[in-house]
PDB file of C-alpha atoms in Angstrom:
ATOM      1  CA  MET Y   1      -3.841  14.671  25.906  1.00 43.00           C
ATOM      2  CA  ASP Y   2      -4.517  16.812  22.791  1.00 54.00           C
ATOM      3  CA  PHE Y   3      -2.413  14.659  20.471  1.00 48.00           C
ATOM      4  CA  TRP Y   4      -4.960  11.973  19.542  1.00 48.00           C
ATOM      5  CA  PRO Y   5      -7.910  14.286  18.648  1.00 54.00           C
ATOM      6  CA  GLU Y   6      -5.626  16.363  16.414  1.00 55.00           C
ATOM      7  CA  PHE Y   7      -4.030  13.236  14.955  1.00 51.00           C
ATOM      8  CA  ILE Y   8      -7.375  11.639  14.041  1.00 50.00           C
ATOM      9  CA  ALA Y   9      -8.655  14.964  12.697  1.00 52.00           C
ATOM     10  CA  SER Y  10      -5.991  14.954   9.965  1.00 60.00           C
ATOM     11  CA  SER Y  11      -6.504  12.888   6.790  1.00 61.00           C
ATOM     12  CA  TRP Y  12      -3.072  11.277   7.032  1.00 60.00           C
ATOM     13  CA  GLY Y  13      -3.742  10.379  10.671  1.00 66.00           C
ATOM     14  CA  ARG Y  14      -6.964   8.623   9.697  1.00 69.00           C
ATOM     15  CA  GLU Y  15      -5.229   6.747   6.877  1.00 67.00           C
ATOM     16  CA  PHE Y  16      -2.494   5.746   9.309  1.00 68.00           C
ATOM     17  CA  VAL Y  17      -4.918   4.398  11.938  1.00 72.00           C
ATOM     18  CA  ALA Y  18      -7.013   2.631   9.278  1.00 71.00           C
ATOM     19  CA  GLY Y  19      -3.853   0.975   7.993  1.00 69.00           C
ATOM     20  CA  GLY Y  20      -3.141  -0.260  11.508  1.00 72.00           C
ATOM     21  CA  PHE Y  21      -6.589  -1.866  11.763  1.00 74.00           C
ATOM     22  CA  GLY Y  22      -6.131  -3.463   8.353  1.00 72.00           C
ATOM     23  CA  GLY Y  23      -2.761  -4.896   9.334  1.00 72.00           C
ATOM     24  CA  ILE Y  24      -4.082  -6.375  12.583  1.00 77.00           C
ATOM     25  CA  ALA Y  25      -6.989  -8.056  10.767  1.00 78.00           C
ATOM     26  CA  GLY Y  26      -4.625  -9.516   8.180  1.00 76.00           C
ATOM     27  CA  ILE Y  27      -2.151 -10.951  10.689  1.00 79.00           C
ATOM     28  CA  ILE Y  28      -4.756 -12.588  12.920  1.00 79.00           C
ATOM     29  CA  SER Y  29      -6.713 -14.094  10.016  1.00 79.00           C
ATOM     30  CA  GLY Y  30      -3.772 -15.676   8.231  1.00 81.00           C
ATOM     31  CA  TYR Y  31      -1.022 -16.400  10.751  1.00 85.00           C
ATOM     32  CA  PRO Y  32      -1.504 -20.213  11.044  1.00 86.00           C
ATOM     33  CA  LEU Y  33      -1.179 -20.538   7.247  1.00 85.00           C
ATOM     34  CA  ASP Y  34       1.919 -18.330   7.370  1.00 85.00           C
ATOM     35  CA  THR Y  35       3.533 -20.697   9.888  1.00 86.00           C
ATOM     36  CA  LEU Y  36       2.810 -23.645   7.599  1.00 88.00           C
ATOM     37  CA  ARG Y  37       4.284 -21.732   4.632  1.00 88.00           C
ATOM     38  CA  ILE Y  38       7.525 -21.010   6.514  1.00 87.00           C
ATOM     39  CA  ARG Y  39       7.903 -24.644   7.597  1.00 88.00           C
ATOM     40  CA  LEU Y  40       7.209 -25.886   4.081  1.00 87.00           C
ATOM     41  CA  GLN Y  41       9.817 -23.549   2.596  1.00 86.00           C
ATOM     42  CA  GLN Y  42      12.450 -24.639   5.085  1.00 83.00           C
ATOM     43  CA  SER Y  43      11.823 -28.375   4.650  1.00 78.00           C
ATOM     44  CA  SER Y  44      12.658 -30.638   1.712  1.00 70.00           C
ATOM     45  CA  SER Y  45       9.649 -32.945   1.927  1.00 68.00           C
ATOM     46  CA  GLY Y  46       6.146 -33.252   3.314  1.00 75.00           C
ATOM     47  CA  SER Y  47       2.822 -31.615   2.518  1.00 82.00           C
ATOM     48  CA  ALA Y  48       1.007 -28.778   4.258  1.00 82.00           C
ATOM     49  CA  PHE Y  49      -1.481 -31.229   5.764  1.00 84.00           C
ATOM     50  CA  GLY Y  50       1.326 -33.519   6.928  1.00 87.00           C
ATOM     51  CA  ILE Y  51       3.155 -30.648   8.624  1.00 86.00           C
ATOM     52  CA  LEU Y  52      -0.118 -29.439  10.142  1.00 87.00           C
ATOM     53  CA  ARG Y  53      -0.804 -32.878  11.643  1.00 89.00           C
ATOM     54  CA  ARG Y  54       2.721 -33.071  13.089  1.00 87.00           C
ATOM     55  CA  VAL Y  55       2.513 -29.607  14.592  1.00 86.00           C
ATOM     56  CA  MET Y  56      -0.906 -30.246  16.139  1.00 88.00           C
ATOM     57  CA  SER Y  57       0.093 -33.611  17.604  1.00 88.00           C
ATOM     58  CA  SER Y  58       3.588 -32.767  18.874  1.00 86.00           C
ATOM     59  CA  GLU Y  59       3.425 -29.034  19.644  1.00 86.00           C
ATOM     60  CA  GLY Y  60      -0.255 -28.178  19.960  1.00 87.00           C
ATOM     61  CA  PRO Y  61      -2.385 -25.502  18.255  1.00 86.00           C
ATOM     62  CA  ALA Y  62      -0.486 -22.660  19.954  1.00 84.00           C
ATOM     63  CA  ALA Y  63       2.572 -23.481  17.809  1.00 85.00           C
ATOM     64  CA  LEU Y  64       0.704 -22.184  14.751  1.00 86.00           C
ATOM     65  CA  TYR Y  65       0.682 -18.736  16.370  1.00 83.00           C
ATOM     66  CA  ARG Y  66       4.273 -18.773  17.642  1.00 84.00           C
ATOM     67  CA  GLY Y  67       5.985 -15.485  16.798  1.00 79.00           C
ATOM     68  CA  MET Y  68       2.772 -13.558  16.072  1.00 82.00           C
ATOM     69  CA  GLY Y  69       3.742 -10.917  18.639  1.00 75.00           C
ATOM     70  CA  ALA Y  70       6.476  -9.513  16.361  1.00 70.00           C
ATOM     71  CA  PRO Y  71       4.293  -8.595  13.356  1.00 73.00           C
ATOM     72  CA  LEU Y  72       1.413  -7.538  15.628  1.00 71.00           C
ATOM     73  CA  ALA Y  73       3.736  -5.141  17.424  1.00 67.00           C
ATOM     74  CA  SER Y  74       4.947  -3.840  14.061  1.00 62.00           C
ATOM     75  CA  VAL Y  75       1.342  -2.937  13.253  1.00 61.00           C
ATOM     76  CA  THR Y  76       0.266  -1.462  16.543  1.00 50.00           C
ATOM     77  CA  PHE Y  77       3.341   0.400  17.773  1.00 47.00           C
ATOM     78  CA  GLN Y  78       2.588   3.662  16.008  1.00 39.00           C
ATOM     79  CA  VAL Y  79      -1.178   3.380  16.440  1.00 39.00           C
ATOM     80  CA  MET Y  80      -1.005   2.491  20.143  1.00 36.00           C
ATOM     81  CA  ALA Y  81       2.351   3.944  21.150  1.00 33.00           C
ATOM     82  CA  LYS Y  82       1.153   4.898  24.633  1.00 31.00           C
ATOM     83  CA  HIS Y  83       0.257   1.279  25.381  1.00 31.00           C
ATOM     84  CA  TRP Y  84       3.649  -0.260  24.470  1.00 29.00           C
ATOM     85  CA  ASP Y  85       4.024  -3.828  25.713  1.00 32.00           C
ATOM     86  CA  THR Y  86       7.620  -4.733  26.590  1.00 26.00           C
ATOM     87  CA  ASP Y  87       6.944  -8.364  25.623  1.00 29.00           C
ATOM     88  CA  SER Y  88       6.601  -7.354  21.971  1.00 31.00           C
ATOM     89  CA  VAL Y  89       9.045  -6.219  19.308  1.00 30.00           C
ATOM     90  CA  CYS Y  90       8.908  -2.590  18.198  1.00 33.00           C
ATOM     91  CA  GLY Y  91       8.029  -1.928  14.570  1.00 35.00           C
ATOM     92  CA  LEU Y  92       5.935   0.279  12.326  1.00 47.00           C
ATOM     93  CA  GLN Y  93       5.110  -1.801   9.276  1.00 58.00           C
ATOM     94  CA  ASN Y  94       1.454  -2.064   8.307  1.00 62.00           C
ATOM     95  CA  ALA Y  95       0.181   1.337   9.364  1.00 64.00           C
ATOM     96  CA  MET Y  96       3.235   2.897   7.706  1.00 74.00           C
ATOM     97  CA  VAL Y  97       2.642   0.976   4.451  1.00 80.00           C
ATOM     98  CA  PHE Y  98      -0.721   2.560   3.702  1.00 77.00           C
ATOM     99  CA  GLN Y  99       0.430   6.046   4.677  1.00 79.00           C
ATOM    100  CA  THR Y 100       3.627   5.788   2.581  1.00 87.00           C
ATOM    101  CA  TYR Y 101       1.665   4.439  -0.373  1.00 89.00           C
ATOM    102  CA  ALA Y 102      -0.896   7.269  -0.126  1.00 86.00           C
ATOM    103  CA  ILE Y 103       1.920   9.835  -0.321  1.00 88.00           C
ATOM    104  CA  LEU Y 104       4.107   8.161  -2.970  1.00 92.00           C
ATOM    105  CA  SER Y 105       1.262   7.203  -5.335  1.00 91.00           C
ATOM    106  CA  ARG Y 106       0.657  10.932  -5.914  1.00 87.00           C
ATOM    107  CA  ALA Y 107       4.191  12.244  -5.509  1.00 89.00           C
ATOM    108  CA  LEU Y 108       5.643   9.892  -8.170  1.00 88.00           C
ATOM    109  CA  ASP Y 109       3.096  10.852 -10.850  1.00 85.00           C
ATOM    110  CA  SER Y 110       2.084  14.491 -10.937  1.00 80.00           C
ATOM    111  CA  SER Y 111      -0.165  14.065 -14.001  1.00 80.00           C
ATOM    112  CA  ALA Y 112      -3.237  13.206 -11.874  1.00 76.00           C
ATOM    113  CA  SER Y 113      -5.156  16.143 -10.406  1.00 79.00           C
ATOM    114  CA  ALA Y 114      -5.711  16.465  -6.667  1.00 77.00           C
ATOM    115  CA  ASN Y 115      -9.435  15.758  -7.124  1.00 80.00           C
ATOM    116  CA  ASP Y 116      -8.886  12.500  -9.009  1.00 86.00           C
ATOM    117  CA  PRO Y 117      -7.565   9.174  -7.704  1.00 89.00           C
ATOM    118  CA  PRO Y 118      -3.891   8.405  -8.410  1.00 90.00           C
ATOM    119  CA  SER Y 119      -3.177   7.111 -11.912  1.00 92.00           C
ATOM    120  CA  TYR Y 120      -2.363   3.428 -12.368  1.00 93.00           C
ATOM    121  CA  LYS Y 121       1.223   4.497 -13.093  1.00 93.00           C
ATOM    122  CA  GLY Y 122       1.317   6.363  -9.777  1.00 94.00           C
ATOM    123  CA  VAL Y 123      -0.230   3.385  -8.013  1.00 94.00           C
ATOM    124  CA  ALA Y 124       2.433   0.986  -9.352  1.00 95.00           C
ATOM    125  CA  LEU Y 125       5.338   3.348  -8.632  1.00 95.00           C
ATOM    126  CA  GLY Y 126       3.936   4.185  -5.202  1.00 95.00           C
ATOM    127  CA  GLY Y 127       3.678   0.494  -4.381  1.00 94.00           C
ATOM    128  CA  LEU Y 128       7.221  -0.113  -5.627  1.00 96.00           C
ATOM    129  CA  GLY Y 129       8.618   2.644  -3.406  1.00 95.00           C
ATOM    130  CA  THR Y 130       6.489   1.573  -0.443  1.00 93.00           C
ATOM    131  CA  GLY Y 131       7.761  -2.001  -0.667  1.00 93.00           C
ATOM    132  CA  ALA Y 132      11.384  -0.858  -0.672  1.00 94.00           C
ATOM    133  CA  ILE Y 133      10.949   1.588   2.231  1.00 92.00           C
ATOM    134  CA  GLN Y 134       8.954  -0.693   4.521  1.00 88.00           C
ATOM    135  CA  SER Y 135      11.624  -3.410   4.169  1.00 91.00           C
ATOM    136  CA  ILE Y 136      13.731  -1.389   6.620  1.00 89.00           C
ATOM    137  CA  ILE Y 137      11.196  -2.271   9.320  1.00 84.00           C
ATOM    138  CA  LEU Y 138       9.877  -5.545   7.925  1.00 86.00           C
ATOM    139  CA  SER Y 139      13.231  -7.305   7.532  1.00 92.00           C
ATOM    140  CA  PRO Y 140      14.125  -7.598  11.266  1.00 92.00           C
ATOM    141  CA  VAL Y 141      10.466  -8.248  12.167  1.00 88.00           C
ATOM    142  CA  GLU Y 142      10.289 -11.159   9.729  1.00 90.00           C
ATOM    143  CA  LEU Y 143      13.679 -12.442  10.872  1.00 93.00           C
ATOM    144  CA  ILE Y 144      12.385 -12.687  14.455  1.00 90.00           C
ATOM    145  CA  LYS Y 145       9.090 -14.198  13.306  1.00 88.00           C
ATOM    146  CA  ILE Y 146      10.778 -16.871  11.192  1.00 89.00           C
ATOM    147  CA  ARG Y 147      13.188 -17.820  13.988  1.00 89.00           C
ATOM    148  CA  LEU Y 148      10.228 -18.261  16.350  1.00 87.00           C
ATOM    149  CA  GLN Y 149       8.144 -20.193  13.824  1.00 84.00           C
ATOM    150  CA  LEU Y 150      11.007 -22.650  13.258  1.00 83.00           C
ATOM    151  CA  GLN Y 151      12.250 -22.651  16.855  1.00 76.00           C
ATOM    152  CA  ASN Y 152      10.802 -26.004  17.847  1.00 65.00           C
ATOM    153  CA  ARG Y 153      12.306 -27.667  14.756  1.00 48.00           C
ATOM    154  CA  SER Y 154      15.766 -26.275  15.455  1.00 43.00           C
ATOM    155  CA  HIS Y 155      15.824 -27.192  19.153  1.00 49.00           C
ATOM    156  CA  ALA Y 156      13.663 -30.314  19.320  1.00 48.00           C
ATOM    157  CA  ASN Y 157      16.581 -32.430  20.477  1.00 46.00           C
ATOM    158  CA  LEU Y 158      18.290 -29.760  22.560  1.00 46.00           C
ATOM    159  CA  GLN Y 159      15.913 -29.441  25.494  1.00 50.00           C
ATOM    160  CA  GLU Y 160      18.771 -28.740  27.877  1.00 47.00           C
ATOM    161  CA  VAL Y 161      19.778 -25.606  25.933  1.00 54.00           C
ATOM    162  CA  ALA Y 162      18.051 -22.359  26.912  1.00 64.00           C
ATOM    163  CA  VAL Y 163      15.902 -21.276  23.980  1.00 73.00           C
ATOM    164  CA  PRO Y 164      14.939 -17.587  23.697  1.00 76.00           C
ATOM    165  CA  LYS Y 165      11.220 -17.098  24.281  1.00 77.00           C
ATOM    166  CA  GLY Y 166       9.063 -14.488  22.616  1.00 80.00           C
ATOM    167  CA  PRO Y 167      10.005 -11.730  20.148  1.00 83.00           C
ATOM    168  CA  LEU Y 168      12.066  -9.724  22.634  1.00 86.00           C
ATOM    169  CA  GLY Y 169      13.992 -12.800  23.752  1.00 89.00           C
ATOM    170  CA  VAL Y 170      14.860 -13.710  20.164  1.00 89.00           C
ATOM    171  CA  ALA Y 171      15.813 -10.109  19.332  1.00 90.00           C
ATOM    172  CA  LYS Y 172      18.143  -9.907  22.347  1.00 91.00           C
ATOM    173  CA  SER Y 173      19.705 -13.254  21.435  1.00 90.00           C
ATOM    174  CA  ILE Y 174      20.354 -12.138  17.838  1.00 91.00           C
ATOM    175  CA  LEU Y 175      21.860  -8.820  18.944  1.00 93.00           C
ATOM    176  CA  LYS Y 176      24.073 -10.593  21.488  1.00 91.00           C
ATOM    177  CA  THR Y 177      25.379 -13.304  19.167  1.00 89.00           C
ATOM    178  CA  GLU Y 178      25.229 -11.655  15.723  1.00 89.00           C
ATOM    179  CA  GLY Y 179      25.152  -7.923  16.431  1.00 91.00           C
ATOM    180  CA  LEU Y 180      23.018  -5.301  14.659  1.00 90.00           C
ATOM    181  CA  LYS Y 181      24.110  -6.699  11.299  1.00 91.00           C
ATOM    182  CA  GLY Y 182      22.505  -9.993  12.276  1.00 92.00           C
ATOM    183  CA  MET Y 183      19.139  -8.259  12.752  1.00 93.00           C
ATOM    184  CA  TYR Y 184      19.255  -7.327   9.078  1.00 94.00           C
ATOM    185  CA  ARG Y 185      20.156 -10.759   7.760  1.00 94.00           C
ATOM    186  CA  GLY Y 186      18.149 -11.106   4.549  1.00 94.00           C
ATOM    187  CA  PHE Y 187      17.540  -7.359   4.127  1.00 96.00           C
ATOM    188  CA  VAL Y 188      18.612  -7.210   0.456  1.00 96.00           C
ATOM    189  CA  ILE Y 189      16.432 -10.163  -0.555  1.00 96.00           C
ATOM    190  CA  THR Y 190      13.536  -8.594   1.374  1.00 95.00           C
ATOM    191  CA  VAL Y 191      13.862  -5.403  -0.711  1.00 96.00           C
ATOM    192  CA  LEU Y 192      14.155  -7.413  -3.942  1.00 96.00           C
ATOM    193  CA  ARG Y 193      11.009  -9.332  -2.987  1.00 95.00           C
ATOM    194  CA  ASP Y 194       8.860  -6.507  -1.648  1.00 94.00           C
ATOM    195  CA  ALA Y 195       9.511  -3.640  -4.072  1.00 96.00           C
ATOM    196  CA  PRO Y 196       7.996  -5.347  -7.151  1.00 96.00           C
ATOM    197  CA  ALA Y 197       5.499  -7.308  -5.043  1.00 95.00           C
ATOM    198  CA  TYR Y 198       3.970  -4.157  -3.563  1.00 94.00           C
ATOM    199  CA  GLY Y 199       3.848  -2.501  -6.986  1.00 96.00           C
ATOM    200  CA  VAL Y 200       1.835  -5.462  -8.292  1.00 96.00           C
ATOM    201  CA  TYR Y 201      -0.168  -5.593  -5.059  1.00 92.00           C
ATOM    202  CA  PHE Y 202      -1.550  -2.047  -5.123  1.00 93.00           C
ATOM    203  CA  TRP Y 203      -1.939  -1.911  -8.918  1.00 96.00           C
ATOM    204  CA  THR Y 204      -3.970  -5.141  -8.937  1.00 95.00           C
ATOM    205  CA  TYR Y 205      -6.150  -3.931  -6.078  1.00 92.00           C
ATOM    206  CA  GLU Y 206      -6.936  -0.566  -7.674  1.00 93.00           C
ATOM    207  CA  TYR Y 207      -7.496  -2.094 -11.111  1.00 95.00           C
ATOM    208  CA  MET Y 208      -9.749  -4.939  -9.927  1.00 94.00           C
ATOM    209  CA  ARG Y 209     -11.931  -2.806  -7.663  1.00 91.00           C
ATOM    210  CA  GLU Y 210     -12.542  -0.449 -10.598  1.00 93.00           C
ATOM    211  CA  GLN Y 211     -13.434  -3.410 -12.836  1.00 93.00           C
ATOM    212  CA  PHE Y 212     -15.854  -4.828 -10.275  1.00 92.00           C
ATOM    213  CA  HIS Y 213     -17.407  -1.449  -9.478  1.00 90.00           C
ATOM    214  CA  PRO Y 214     -16.755   1.167 -12.221  1.00 91.00           C
ATOM    215  CA  GLY Y 215     -16.261   4.650 -10.833  1.00 90.00           C
ATOM    216  CA  CYS Y 216     -15.557   3.500  -7.282  1.00 87.00           C
ATOM    217  CA  ARG Y 217     -11.981   4.790  -7.267  1.00 87.00           C
ATOM    218  CA  LYS Y 218     -13.381   8.310  -7.478  1.00 84.00           C
ATOM    219  CA  ASN Y 219     -16.581   8.075  -5.445  1.00 83.00           C
ATOM    220  CA  GLY Y 220     -15.481   5.413  -2.930  1.00 76.00           C
ATOM    221  CA  GLN Y 221     -18.864   3.690  -3.018  1.00 78.00           C
ATOM    222  CA  GLU Y 222     -17.807   0.076  -3.676  1.00 79.00           C
ATOM    223  CA  SER Y 223     -19.250  -2.694  -1.503  1.00 82.00           C
ATOM    224  CA  VAL Y 224     -17.268  -4.618   1.106  1.00 79.00           C
ATOM    225  CA  ARG Y 225     -17.624  -7.646  -1.186  1.00 84.00           C
ATOM    226  CA  THR Y 226     -15.768  -5.766  -3.935  1.00 87.00           C
ATOM    227  CA  VAL Y 227     -13.018  -4.738  -1.525  1.00 83.00           C
ATOM    228  CA  LEU Y 228     -12.663  -8.291  -0.178  1.00 83.00           C
ATOM    229  CA  THR Y 229     -12.407  -9.806  -3.659  1.00 88.00           C
ATOM    230  CA  ALA Y 230     -10.075  -7.158  -5.083  1.00 89.00           C
ATOM    231  CA  GLY Y 231      -7.880  -7.320  -1.994  1.00 85.00           C
ATOM    232  CA  GLY Y 232      -7.728 -11.096  -2.136  1.00 86.00           C
ATOM    233  CA  LEU Y 233      -6.748 -11.099  -5.822  1.00 91.00           C
ATOM    234  CA  ALA Y 234      -4.114  -8.418  -5.154  1.00 90.00           C
ATOM    235  CA  GLY Y 235      -2.539 -10.604  -2.483  1.00 87.00           C
ATOM    236  CA  VAL Y 236      -2.482 -13.637  -4.782  1.00 91.00           C
ATOM    237  CA  ALA Y 237      -0.930 -11.649  -7.655  1.00 94.00           C
ATOM    238  CA  SER Y 238       1.787 -10.188  -5.426  1.00 93.00           C
ATOM    239  CA  TRP Y 239       2.789 -13.631  -4.130  1.00 92.00           C
ATOM    240  CA  LEU Y 240       2.889 -15.178  -7.612  1.00 93.00           C
ATOM    241  CA  CYS Y 241       5.339 -12.539  -8.844  1.00 92.00           C
ATOM    242  CA  CYS Y 242       7.809 -12.880  -5.970  1.00 93.00           C
ATOM    243  CA  TYR Y 243       7.422 -16.345  -4.459  1.00 95.00           C
ATOM    244  CA  PRO Y 244      10.827 -17.838  -5.428  1.00 96.00           C
ATOM    245  CA  LEU Y 245      12.510 -14.843  -3.779  1.00 96.00           C
ATOM    246  CA  ASP Y 246      10.448 -15.472  -0.643  1.00 94.00           C
ATOM    247  CA  VAL Y 247      11.684 -19.070  -0.451  1.00 95.00           C
ATOM    248  CA  VAL Y 248      15.289 -17.868  -0.694  1.00 95.00           C
ATOM    249  CA  LYS Y 249      14.604 -15.192   1.949  1.00 95.00           C
ATOM    250  CA  THR Y 250      13.158 -17.717   4.386  1.00 93.00           C
ATOM    251  CA  ARG Y 251      16.144 -20.033   4.012  1.00 93.00           C
ATOM    252  CA  LEU Y 252      18.627 -17.202   4.478  1.00 94.00           C
ATOM    253  CA  GLN Y 253      16.888 -15.785   7.555  1.00 92.00           C
ATOM    254  CA  ALA Y 254      16.351 -19.208   9.140  1.00 89.00           C
ATOM    255  CA  GLN Y 255      20.092 -19.831   9.435  1.00 88.00           C
ATOM    256  CA  SER Y 256      22.243 -18.466  12.236  1.00 81.00           C
ATOM    257  CA  PRO Y 257      25.928 -18.738  13.176  1.00 75.00           C
ATOM    258  CA  SER Y 258      25.042 -21.105  16.034  1.00 71.00           C
ATOM    259  CA  SER Y 259      23.568 -23.615  13.572  1.00 70.00           C
ATOM    260  CA  GLN Y 260      26.316 -23.096  10.952  1.00 75.00           C
ATOM    261  CA  LEU Y 261      25.675 -20.917   7.906  1.00 82.00           C
ATOM    262  CA  LYS Y 262      24.655 -23.168   5.026  1.00 87.00           C
ATOM    263  CA  TYR Y 263      24.328 -20.395   2.439  1.00 91.00           C
ATOM    264  CA  ARG Y 264      26.816 -17.616   1.728  1.00 89.00           C
ATOM    265  CA  GLY Y 265      24.349 -15.283   0.058  1.00 93.00           C
ATOM    266  CA  ILE Y 266      21.345 -14.935  -2.251  1.00 95.00           C
ATOM    267  CA  LEU Y 267      22.855 -16.525  -5.356  1.00 96.00           C
ATOM    268  CA  ASP Y 268      24.469 -19.323  -3.350  1.00 96.00           C
ATOM    269  CA  CYS Y 269      21.172 -20.095  -1.615  1.00 95.00           C
ATOM    270  CA  PHE Y 270      19.318 -20.076  -4.926  1.00 95.00           C
ATOM    271  CA  SER Y 271      21.786 -22.347  -6.738  1.00 96.00           C
ATOM    272  CA  ARG Y 272      22.249 -24.798  -3.848  1.00 95.00           C
ATOM    273  CA  SER Y 273      18.527 -25.063  -3.188  1.00 94.00           C
ATOM    274  CA  VAL Y 274      17.828 -25.821  -6.858  1.00 95.00           C
ATOM    275  CA  LYS Y 275      20.751 -28.260  -7.052  1.00 94.00           C
ATOM    276  CA  GLU Y 276      19.627 -30.196  -3.968  1.00 92.00           C
ATOM    277  CA  ASP Y 277      15.841 -30.139  -4.417  1.00 91.00           C
ATOM    278  CA  GLY Y 278      15.160 -29.117  -8.020  1.00 92.00           C
ATOM    279  CA  TYR Y 279      13.412 -26.016  -9.376  1.00 93.00           C
ATOM    280  CA  CYS Y 280      10.144 -27.065  -7.741  1.00 92.00           C
ATOM    281  CA  VAL Y 281      11.632 -26.070  -4.365  1.00 92.00           C
ATOM    282  CA  LEU Y 282      11.286 -22.413  -5.417  1.00 93.00           C
ATOM    283  CA  TRP Y 283       7.503 -22.856  -5.428  1.00 93.00           C
ATOM    284  CA  ARG Y 284       7.285 -25.011  -2.327  1.00 91.00           C
ATOM    285  CA  GLY Y 285       4.397 -23.897  -0.112  1.00 89.00           C
ATOM    286  CA  LEU Y 286       2.857 -21.725  -2.862  1.00 91.00           C
ATOM    287  CA  GLY Y 287      -0.608 -23.252  -2.403  1.00 90.00           C
ATOM    288  CA  THR Y 288      -0.595 -22.352   1.283  1.00 89.00           C
ATOM    289  CA  ALA Y 289       0.716 -18.860   0.527  1.00 89.00           C
ATOM    290  CA  VAL Y 290      -1.964 -18.204  -2.105  1.00 89.00           C
ATOM    291  CA  ALA Y 291      -4.768 -19.455   0.152  1.00 87.00           C
ATOM    292  CA  ARG Y 292      -3.469 -17.280   2.966  1.00 85.00           C
ATOM    293  CA  ALA Y 293      -2.992 -14.292   0.641  1.00 84.00           C
ATOM    294  CA  PHE Y 294      -6.613 -14.262  -0.464  1.00 83.00           C
ATOM    295  CA  VAL Y 295      -7.928 -14.474   3.100  1.00 82.00           C
ATOM    296  CA  VAL Y 296      -5.424 -12.036   4.605  1.00 79.00           C
ATOM    297  CA  ASN Y 297      -5.477  -9.336   1.964  1.00 75.00           C
ATOM    298  CA  GLY Y 298      -9.227  -9.428   1.638  1.00 77.00           C
ATOM    299  CA  ALA Y 299      -9.377  -8.851   5.404  1.00 78.00           C
ATOM    300  CA  VAL Y 300      -6.672  -6.139   5.248  1.00 75.00           C
ATOM    301  CA  PHE Y 301      -8.352  -4.022   2.589  1.00 74.00           C
ATOM    302  CA  ALA Y 302     -11.873  -4.575   3.940  1.00 77.00           C
ATOM    303  CA  SER Y 303     -10.775  -3.483   7.426  1.00 78.00           C
ATOM    304  CA  TYR Y 304      -8.748  -0.582   6.037  1.00 76.00           C
ATOM    305  CA  GLU Y 305     -11.544   0.765   3.825  1.00 74.00           C
ATOM    306  CA  THR Y 306     -14.184   0.264   6.538  1.00 79.00           C
ATOM    307  CA  ALA Y 307     -12.069   1.983   9.195  1.00 77.00           C
ATOM    308  CA  LEU Y 308     -11.206   4.810   6.791  1.00 74.00           C
ATOM    309  CA  ARG Y 309     -14.864   5.464   5.954  1.00 75.00           C
ATOM    310  CA  PHE Y 310     -15.794   5.256   9.612  1.00 78.00           C
ATOM    311  CA  LEU Y 311     -13.158   7.847  10.534  1.00 71.00           C
ATOM    312  CA  PHE Y 312     -13.922  10.194   7.634  1.00 66.00           C
ATOM    313  CA  ASN Y 313     -17.704   9.958   8.183  1.00 67.00           C
ATOM    314  CA  ASN Y 314     -17.389  10.505  11.949  1.00 58.00           C
ATOM    315  CA  GLY Y 315     -18.583   7.011  12.791  1.00 51.00           C
ATOM    316  CA  ASN Y 316     -21.241   6.624  10.080  1.00 50.00           C
ATOM    317  CA  ILE Y 317     -20.796   3.980   7.384  1.00 45.00           C
ATOM    318  CA  GLN Y 318     -23.326   4.063   4.575  1.00 46.00           C
ATOM    319  CA  ALA Y 319     -25.487   1.003   4.152  1.00 38.00           C
ATOM    320  CA  GLU Y 320     -24.481   0.507   0.530  1.00 43.00           C
ATOM    321  CA  ASN Y 321     -20.939  -0.182   1.667  1.00 44.00           C
ATOM    322  CA  THR Y 322     -21.978  -3.393   3.369  1.00 41.00           C
ATOM    323  CA  ILE Y 323     -22.314  -6.795   1.739  1.00 43.00           C
TER     324      ILE Y 323
END
């Protein structure tokens, strides 16, 4: 009973909980666009609007949220561990990301004093390390999410075959048919994508918020509008630097032994995809990803900063921090 008061009383506990709120806001706000992105990356033709129309007419609006339980569980598990839902997949991603970044951004550059914000070098290196570390959790979570998002496409003509339902059902099916190694299909490409992407992500956010509101990195007095805009631009920048790797990752994680492995590895997937569909395939779905990134990451950082101020100010948020 004494755990939560002590946990929230610590600065790292507050950062951890704030990160959880930020992650939840980001997932809910952008999940339909994420589903469209995954389907675009896996297909060879069709536009986002065309796929959206097909999904709405043949599968219904709920299909746009299929698989959302996996990333939501990865956000909330640590924050709400006592309320674990057995219909969700265990993970630690979003809350862990902000806490890991807060530690690494200072640990990897000792030149900044404890009273000053981390240097831009520390921010970039902290983001790089955070991206690599969180891939351990993110890789199986995204594998499950992608399998669920593409499930209807893979089994549309196999109604008589039992299809795993929900994150836990998919996880059990993967472990049964592919083993623990199967849960980490696409792990290397996830690290290659996320390490540089998170470095760009946090550096862009810190740099842009300082440009929009000089001095805010030290006094923390920027407006929610500044946080929304800087967060949105950070998300866009991170996707632009890693998008081809994300396309390859989606194609690798979408395949399973039961549907025959089309690609033997990262380089094989890259070369075959380009050979069959041209270099433009590596940017397929980018428009949807960028639109989603601005919405999601604006919501993530706004929720994170708001929750952090709320927790540090004992429930009082200053008026100047509102739009």
